[in-house]
Short mmCIF file of N, CA and C in Angstrom, two decimals:
data_model
loop_
_atom_site.label_atom_id
_atom_site.label_comp_id
_atom_site.label_asym_id
_atom_site.label_seq_id
_atom_site.Cartn_x
_atom_site.Cartn_y
_atom_site.Cartn_z
N UNK Y 1335 -90.65 -47.83 -32.33
CA UNK Y 1335 -90.14 -48.22 -31.04
C UNK Y 1335 -89.43 -47.05 -30.36
N UNK Y 1336 -88.66 -46.26 -31.13
CA UNK Y 1336 -87.91 -45.13 -30.57
C UNK Y 1336 -88.88 -44.08 -30.01
N UNK Y 1337 -90.01 -43.90 -30.71
CA UNK Y 1337 -91.00 -42.94 -30.25
C UNK Y 1337 -91.61 -43.38 -28.92
N UNK Y 1338 -91.84 -44.68 -28.77
CA UNK Y 1338 -92.41 -45.23 -27.54
C UNK Y 1338 -91.43 -45.04 -26.37
N UNK Y 1339 -90.15 -45.27 -26.60
CA UNK Y 1339 -89.13 -45.09 -25.56
C UNK Y 1339 -89.04 -43.62 -25.17
N UNK Y 1340 -89.11 -42.71 -26.14
CA UNK Y 1340 -89.04 -41.28 -25.87
C UNK Y 1340 -90.22 -40.85 -25.01
N UNK Y 1341 -91.39 -41.32 -25.34
CA UNK Y 1341 -92.59 -40.96 -24.58
C UNK Y 1341 -92.51 -41.53 -23.16
N UNK Y 1342 -92.09 -42.78 -23.02
CA UNK Y 1342 -91.96 -43.38 -21.69
C UNK Y 1342 -90.90 -42.66 -20.87
N UNK Y 1343 -89.80 -42.26 -21.51
CA UNK Y 1343 -88.75 -41.53 -20.81
C UNK Y 1343 -89.27 -40.18 -20.32
N UNK Y 1344 -90.06 -39.51 -21.15
CA UNK Y 1344 -90.64 -38.23 -20.77
C UNK Y 1344 -91.51 -38.40 -19.52
N UNK Y 1345 -92.38 -39.39 -19.52
CA UNK Y 1345 -93.26 -39.61 -18.37
C UNK Y 1345 -92.48 -40.04 -17.13
N UNK Y 1346 -91.41 -40.81 -17.32
CA UNK Y 1346 -90.57 -41.20 -16.19
C UNK Y 1346 -89.96 -39.96 -15.53
N UNK Y 1347 -89.38 -39.06 -16.31
CA UNK Y 1347 -88.77 -37.86 -15.76
C UNK Y 1347 -89.81 -36.91 -15.18
N UNK Y 1348 -90.99 -36.87 -15.76
CA UNK Y 1348 -92.07 -36.06 -15.22
C UNK Y 1348 -92.46 -36.58 -13.83
N UNK Y 1349 -92.62 -37.88 -13.70
CA UNK Y 1349 -92.98 -38.47 -12.40
C UNK Y 1349 -91.86 -38.28 -11.39
N UNK Y 1350 -90.62 -38.45 -11.82
CA UNK Y 1350 -89.48 -38.24 -10.93
C UNK Y 1350 -89.46 -36.80 -10.43
N UNK Y 1351 -89.73 -35.87 -11.30
CA UNK Y 1351 -89.78 -34.45 -10.90
C UNK Y 1351 -90.88 -34.18 -9.90
N UNK Y 1352 -92.04 -34.81 -10.07
CA UNK Y 1352 -93.13 -34.64 -9.12
C UNK Y 1352 -92.78 -35.22 -7.75
N UNK Y 1353 -92.15 -36.38 -7.73
CA UNK Y 1353 -91.78 -37.01 -6.47
C UNK Y 1353 -90.76 -36.17 -5.72
N UNK Y 1354 -89.76 -35.70 -6.42
CA UNK Y 1354 -88.72 -34.86 -5.79
C UNK Y 1354 -89.30 -33.52 -5.38
N UNK Y 1355 -90.14 -32.94 -6.19
CA UNK Y 1355 -90.73 -31.63 -5.91
C UNK Y 1355 -91.71 -31.64 -4.75
N UNK Y 1356 -92.27 -32.77 -4.42
CA UNK Y 1356 -93.26 -32.87 -3.35
C UNK Y 1356 -92.65 -33.34 -2.04
N UNK Y 1357 -91.37 -33.24 -1.88
CA UNK Y 1357 -90.70 -33.66 -0.66
C UNK Y 1357 -91.17 -32.81 0.50
N UNK Y 1358 -91.70 -33.43 1.57
CA UNK Y 1358 -92.26 -32.71 2.70
C UNK Y 1358 -91.21 -32.03 3.56
N UNK Y 1359 -89.95 -32.39 3.44
CA UNK Y 1359 -88.91 -31.77 4.26
C UNK Y 1359 -88.79 -30.28 4.00
N UNK Y 1360 -89.22 -29.83 2.84
CA UNK Y 1360 -89.10 -28.42 2.49
C UNK Y 1360 -90.29 -27.59 2.95
N UNK Y 1361 -91.27 -28.20 3.62
CA UNK Y 1361 -92.47 -27.49 4.02
C UNK Y 1361 -92.31 -26.68 5.29
N UNK Y 1362 -91.26 -26.89 6.05
CA UNK Y 1362 -91.08 -26.19 7.31
C UNK Y 1362 -90.80 -24.71 7.06
N UNK Y 1363 -91.52 -23.83 7.75
CA UNK Y 1363 -91.22 -22.42 7.63
C UNK Y 1363 -89.78 -22.15 8.11
N UNK Y 1364 -89.17 -21.14 7.57
CA UNK Y 1364 -87.80 -20.81 7.92
C UNK Y 1364 -87.72 -20.54 9.42
N UNK Y 1365 -86.75 -21.14 10.08
CA UNK Y 1365 -86.54 -20.91 11.50
C UNK Y 1365 -87.38 -21.78 12.41
N UNK Y 1366 -88.17 -22.67 11.88
CA UNK Y 1366 -89.02 -23.53 12.70
C UNK Y 1366 -88.25 -24.78 13.08
N UNK Y 1367 -88.16 -25.04 14.36
CA UNK Y 1367 -87.36 -26.15 14.85
C UNK Y 1367 -88.03 -27.49 14.54
N UNK Y 1368 -87.28 -28.40 13.93
CA UNK Y 1368 -87.80 -29.72 13.64
C UNK Y 1368 -87.95 -30.58 14.89
N UNK Y 1369 -87.29 -30.20 16.00
CA UNK Y 1369 -87.39 -30.99 17.23
C UNK Y 1369 -88.77 -30.89 17.86
N UNK Y 1370 -89.54 -29.89 17.50
CA UNK Y 1370 -90.87 -29.70 18.06
C UNK Y 1370 -91.91 -30.48 17.26
N UNK Y 1371 -91.71 -30.61 15.96
CA UNK Y 1371 -92.70 -31.27 15.10
C UNK Y 1371 -92.91 -32.70 15.57
N UNK Y 1372 -94.17 -33.08 15.68
CA UNK Y 1372 -94.54 -34.42 16.11
C UNK Y 1372 -95.73 -34.37 17.05
N UNK Y 1373 -96.08 -35.51 17.58
CA UNK Y 1373 -97.24 -35.62 18.47
C UNK Y 1373 -96.77 -35.63 19.91
N UNK Y 1374 -97.38 -34.77 20.71
CA UNK Y 1374 -97.07 -34.64 22.13
C UNK Y 1374 -98.32 -34.99 22.92
N UNK Y 1375 -98.15 -35.76 23.98
CA UNK Y 1375 -99.30 -36.29 24.73
C UNK Y 1375 -99.28 -35.76 26.17
N UNK Y 1376 -100.44 -35.32 26.64
CA UNK Y 1376 -100.61 -34.91 28.03
C UNK Y 1376 -100.94 -36.14 28.86
N UNK Y 1377 -100.75 -36.05 30.18
CA UNK Y 1377 -101.06 -37.18 31.08
C UNK Y 1377 -102.50 -37.65 30.97
N UNK Y 1378 -103.41 -36.74 30.58
CA UNK Y 1378 -104.82 -37.10 30.46
C UNK Y 1378 -105.14 -37.80 29.13
N UNK Y 1379 -104.12 -37.98 28.28
CA UNK Y 1379 -104.31 -38.68 27.02
C UNK Y 1379 -104.58 -37.78 25.83
N UNK Y 1380 -104.84 -36.50 26.05
CA UNK Y 1380 -105.08 -35.59 24.93
C UNK Y 1380 -103.78 -35.31 24.19
N UNK Y 1381 -103.88 -35.18 22.88
CA UNK Y 1381 -102.70 -35.01 22.04
C UNK Y 1381 -102.66 -33.62 21.40
N UNK Y 1382 -101.45 -33.12 21.30
CA UNK Y 1382 -101.15 -31.89 20.56
C UNK Y 1382 -100.21 -32.30 19.44
N UNK Y 1383 -100.62 -32.06 18.19
CA UNK Y 1383 -99.77 -32.40 17.05
C UNK Y 1383 -99.16 -31.11 16.50
N UNK Y 1384 -97.84 -30.99 16.71
CA UNK Y 1384 -97.09 -29.86 16.19
C UNK Y 1384 -96.67 -30.23 14.77
N UNK Y 1385 -97.39 -29.72 13.79
CA UNK Y 1385 -97.16 -30.06 12.39
C UNK Y 1385 -95.98 -29.28 11.84
N UNK Y 1386 -95.31 -29.85 10.85
CA UNK Y 1386 -94.11 -29.22 10.27
C UNK Y 1386 -94.43 -27.90 9.57
N UNK Y 1387 -95.70 -27.63 9.29
CA UNK Y 1387 -96.06 -26.36 8.65
C UNK Y 1387 -96.35 -25.25 9.65
N UNK Y 1388 -96.14 -25.52 10.96
CA UNK Y 1388 -96.31 -24.49 11.97
C UNK Y 1388 -97.68 -24.47 12.63
N UNK Y 1389 -98.56 -25.39 12.28
CA UNK Y 1389 -99.88 -25.45 12.91
C UNK Y 1389 -99.87 -26.48 14.04
N UNK Y 1390 -100.79 -26.32 14.97
CA UNK Y 1390 -100.98 -27.29 16.05
C UNK Y 1390 -102.41 -27.81 15.93
N UNK Y 1391 -102.54 -29.13 15.85
CA UNK Y 1391 -103.84 -29.78 15.78
C UNK Y 1391 -103.86 -30.89 16.83
N UNK Y 1392 -104.85 -31.74 16.79
CA UNK Y 1392 -104.89 -32.88 17.71
C UNK Y 1392 -106.12 -32.86 18.58
N UNK Y 1393 -106.27 -33.91 19.37
CA UNK Y 1393 -107.48 -34.09 20.17
C UNK Y 1393 -107.67 -32.99 21.21
N UNK Y 1394 -106.60 -32.43 21.75
CA UNK Y 1394 -106.72 -31.36 22.73
C UNK Y 1394 -107.32 -30.10 22.10
N UNK Y 1395 -106.86 -29.76 20.91
CA UNK Y 1395 -107.36 -28.58 20.20
C UNK Y 1395 -108.80 -28.84 19.74
N UNK Y 1396 -109.07 -30.04 19.24
CA UNK Y 1396 -110.43 -30.40 18.81
C UNK Y 1396 -111.41 -30.29 19.96
N UNK Y 1397 -111.05 -30.80 21.15
CA UNK Y 1397 -111.93 -30.76 22.30
C UNK Y 1397 -112.21 -29.32 22.73
N UNK Y 1398 -111.18 -28.51 22.75
CA UNK Y 1398 -111.35 -27.10 23.11
C UNK Y 1398 -112.29 -26.40 22.13
N UNK Y 1399 -112.09 -26.64 20.85
CA UNK Y 1399 -112.93 -25.99 19.84
C UNK Y 1399 -114.37 -26.45 19.90
N UNK Y 1400 -114.61 -27.70 20.23
CA UNK Y 1400 -116.00 -28.18 20.39
C UNK Y 1400 -116.68 -27.42 21.51
N UNK Y 1401 -115.99 -27.25 22.62
CA UNK Y 1401 -116.57 -26.51 23.76
C UNK Y 1401 -116.83 -25.06 23.37
N UNK Y 1402 -115.87 -24.42 22.71
CA UNK Y 1402 -116.04 -23.02 22.31
C UNK Y 1402 -117.24 -22.84 21.40
N UNK Y 1403 -117.36 -23.72 20.41
CA UNK Y 1403 -118.42 -23.58 19.41
C UNK Y 1403 -119.79 -23.95 19.98
N UNK Y 1404 -119.87 -25.08 20.69
CA UNK Y 1404 -121.18 -25.55 21.14
C UNK Y 1404 -121.66 -24.88 22.42
N UNK Y 1405 -120.79 -24.70 23.40
CA UNK Y 1405 -121.22 -24.14 24.68
C UNK Y 1405 -121.24 -22.61 24.70
N UNK Y 1406 -120.31 -22.00 23.98
CA UNK Y 1406 -120.20 -20.54 24.04
C UNK Y 1406 -120.55 -19.85 22.73
N UNK Y 1407 -120.91 -20.62 21.71
CA UNK Y 1407 -121.24 -20.06 20.40
C UNK Y 1407 -120.12 -19.15 19.89
N UNK Y 1408 -118.89 -19.51 20.19
CA UNK Y 1408 -117.71 -18.75 19.77
C UNK Y 1408 -117.05 -19.46 18.59
N UNK Y 1409 -116.26 -18.75 17.82
CA UNK Y 1409 -115.57 -19.41 16.70
C UNK Y 1409 -114.46 -20.33 17.18
N UNK Y 1410 -114.18 -21.34 16.39
CA UNK Y 1410 -113.06 -22.25 16.68
C UNK Y 1410 -111.76 -21.48 16.60
N UNK Y 1411 -110.78 -21.91 17.37
CA UNK Y 1411 -109.48 -21.26 17.39
C UNK Y 1411 -108.50 -21.97 16.47
N UNK Y 1412 -107.56 -21.20 15.94
CA UNK Y 1412 -106.47 -21.74 15.15
C UNK Y 1412 -105.19 -21.60 15.96
N UNK Y 1413 -104.53 -22.72 16.20
CA UNK Y 1413 -103.29 -22.74 16.98
C UNK Y 1413 -102.11 -22.91 16.05
N UNK Y 1414 -101.07 -22.13 16.27
CA UNK Y 1414 -99.83 -22.22 15.51
C UNK Y 1414 -98.66 -22.10 16.50
N UNK Y 1415 -97.45 -22.29 15.99
CA UNK Y 1415 -96.27 -22.13 16.83
C UNK Y 1415 -95.09 -21.66 16.01
N UNK Y 1416 -94.12 -21.07 16.71
CA UNK Y 1416 -92.84 -20.74 16.11
C UNK Y 1416 -91.77 -21.34 17.01
N UNK Y 1417 -90.54 -20.90 16.92
CA UNK Y 1417 -89.46 -21.52 17.69
C UNK Y 1417 -89.57 -21.33 19.20
N UNK Y 1418 -90.36 -20.38 19.66
CA UNK Y 1418 -90.42 -20.12 21.10
C UNK Y 1418 -91.83 -19.95 21.66
N UNK Y 1419 -92.81 -19.72 20.80
CA UNK Y 1419 -94.15 -19.36 21.28
C UNK Y 1419 -95.25 -20.20 20.64
N UNK Y 1420 -96.30 -20.39 21.41
CA UNK Y 1420 -97.55 -20.93 20.90
C UNK Y 1420 -98.47 -19.75 20.70
N UNK Y 1421 -99.11 -19.70 19.54
CA UNK Y 1421 -100.01 -18.60 19.21
C UNK Y 1421 -101.42 -19.15 19.01
N UNK Y 1422 -102.40 -18.40 19.46
CA UNK Y 1422 -103.80 -18.76 19.26
C UNK Y 1422 -104.43 -17.62 18.47
N UNK Y 1423 -104.97 -17.96 17.32
CA UNK Y 1423 -105.53 -16.98 16.39
C UNK Y 1423 -104.54 -15.85 16.09
N UNK Y 1424 -103.26 -16.23 15.96
CA UNK Y 1424 -102.23 -15.27 15.59
C UNK Y 1424 -101.67 -14.45 16.74
N UNK Y 1425 -102.23 -14.59 17.93
CA UNK Y 1425 -101.77 -13.84 19.09
C UNK Y 1425 -100.94 -14.74 20.00
N UNK Y 1426 -99.82 -14.20 20.50
CA UNK Y 1426 -98.96 -14.99 21.38
C UNK Y 1426 -99.75 -15.40 22.63
N UNK Y 1427 -99.82 -16.71 22.87
CA UNK Y 1427 -100.54 -17.23 24.02
C UNK Y 1427 -99.60 -17.60 25.15
N UNK Y 1428 -98.48 -18.24 24.82
CA UNK Y 1428 -97.53 -18.68 25.83
C UNK Y 1428 -96.21 -19.03 25.17
N UNK Y 1429 -95.18 -19.12 25.97
CA UNK Y 1429 -93.90 -19.63 25.48
C UNK Y 1429 -93.83 -21.11 25.82
N UNK Y 1430 -92.96 -21.82 25.14
CA UNK Y 1430 -92.77 -23.23 25.44
C UNK Y 1430 -91.28 -23.54 25.41
N UNK Y 1431 -90.93 -24.64 26.07
CA UNK Y 1431 -89.56 -25.13 26.05
C UNK Y 1431 -89.59 -26.63 25.77
N UNK Y 1432 -88.53 -27.11 25.15
CA UNK Y 1432 -88.39 -28.54 24.88
C UNK Y 1432 -87.08 -29.00 25.49
N UNK Y 1433 -87.18 -30.03 26.32
CA UNK Y 1433 -85.98 -30.67 26.90
C UNK Y 1433 -86.14 -32.17 26.72
N UNK Y 1434 -85.35 -32.72 25.80
CA UNK Y 1434 -85.45 -34.15 25.51
C UNK Y 1434 -86.80 -34.47 24.90
N UNK Y 1435 -87.54 -35.37 25.56
CA UNK Y 1435 -88.86 -35.75 25.05
C UNK Y 1435 -89.99 -35.06 25.82
N UNK Y 1436 -89.69 -33.93 26.48
CA UNK Y 1436 -90.70 -33.19 27.24
C UNK Y 1436 -90.85 -31.78 26.67
N UNK Y 1437 -92.10 -31.37 26.46
CA UNK Y 1437 -92.42 -30.01 26.03
C UNK Y 1437 -93.25 -29.40 27.15
N UNK Y 1438 -92.87 -28.21 27.60
CA UNK Y 1438 -93.56 -27.56 28.72
C UNK Y 1438 -94.02 -26.17 28.31
N UNK Y 1439 -95.26 -25.83 28.69
CA UNK Y 1439 -95.77 -24.48 28.50
C UNK Y 1439 -96.70 -24.16 29.67
N UNK Y 1440 -97.05 -22.88 29.82
CA UNK Y 1440 -97.96 -22.47 30.88
C UNK Y 1440 -99.37 -22.36 30.29
N UNK Y 1441 -100.36 -22.88 31.03
CA UNK Y 1441 -101.74 -22.76 30.59
C UNK Y 1441 -102.30 -21.39 30.96
N UNK Y 1442 -103.59 -21.16 30.70
CA UNK Y 1442 -104.20 -19.85 30.96
C UNK Y 1442 -104.23 -19.49 32.44
N UNK Y 1443 -104.06 -20.47 33.33
CA UNK Y 1443 -104.01 -20.22 34.78
C UNK Y 1443 -102.58 -20.02 35.28
N UNK Y 1444 -101.61 -20.04 34.39
CA UNK Y 1444 -100.21 -19.86 34.76
C UNK Y 1444 -99.55 -21.13 35.28
N UNK Y 1445 -100.25 -22.27 35.16
CA UNK Y 1445 -99.70 -23.54 35.62
C UNK Y 1445 -98.91 -24.21 34.49
N UNK Y 1446 -97.83 -24.87 34.85
CA UNK Y 1446 -97.04 -25.59 33.86
C UNK Y 1446 -97.80 -26.81 33.35
N UNK Y 1447 -97.78 -26.98 32.05
CA UNK Y 1447 -98.34 -28.17 31.40
C UNK Y 1447 -97.17 -28.87 30.73
N UNK Y 1448 -96.98 -30.14 31.04
CA UNK Y 1448 -95.88 -30.91 30.45
C UNK Y 1448 -96.44 -32.00 29.55
N UNK Y 1449 -95.93 -32.03 28.33
CA UNK Y 1449 -96.32 -33.03 27.35
C UNK Y 1449 -95.13 -33.94 27.07
N UNK Y 1450 -95.40 -35.17 26.74
CA UNK Y 1450 -94.36 -36.14 26.40
C UNK Y 1450 -94.47 -36.48 24.92
N UNK Y 1451 -93.33 -36.51 24.24
CA UNK Y 1451 -93.33 -36.82 22.81
C UNK Y 1451 -93.72 -38.28 22.60
N UNK Y 1452 -94.63 -38.49 21.69
CA UNK Y 1452 -95.13 -39.83 21.38
C UNK Y 1452 -94.18 -40.55 20.47
#
């Protein structure tokens, strides 16, 4: 019986260690603002998902990449962000600001794009 309890205790602590070690709160790169992480929606319904690991995904990025790949035979782009800038394929594309539930950046035409946090 003592051997069975020891083995069960070992597996309990192993599982506890895995659960604590896999906490997603520690995935944010140093200096990355948690206020940006989340899903942001444009008036046209397209979404930008600012992930806690510094990447940007979502329907807006997917749609852009489909056009690039199918219409222009160009490679898909990788979008990332830091505390002040949005980067496309590692190159600074634009700066952004967050005020309350609004995120604003300039598009390639220099026009302001405002997203609302979902």
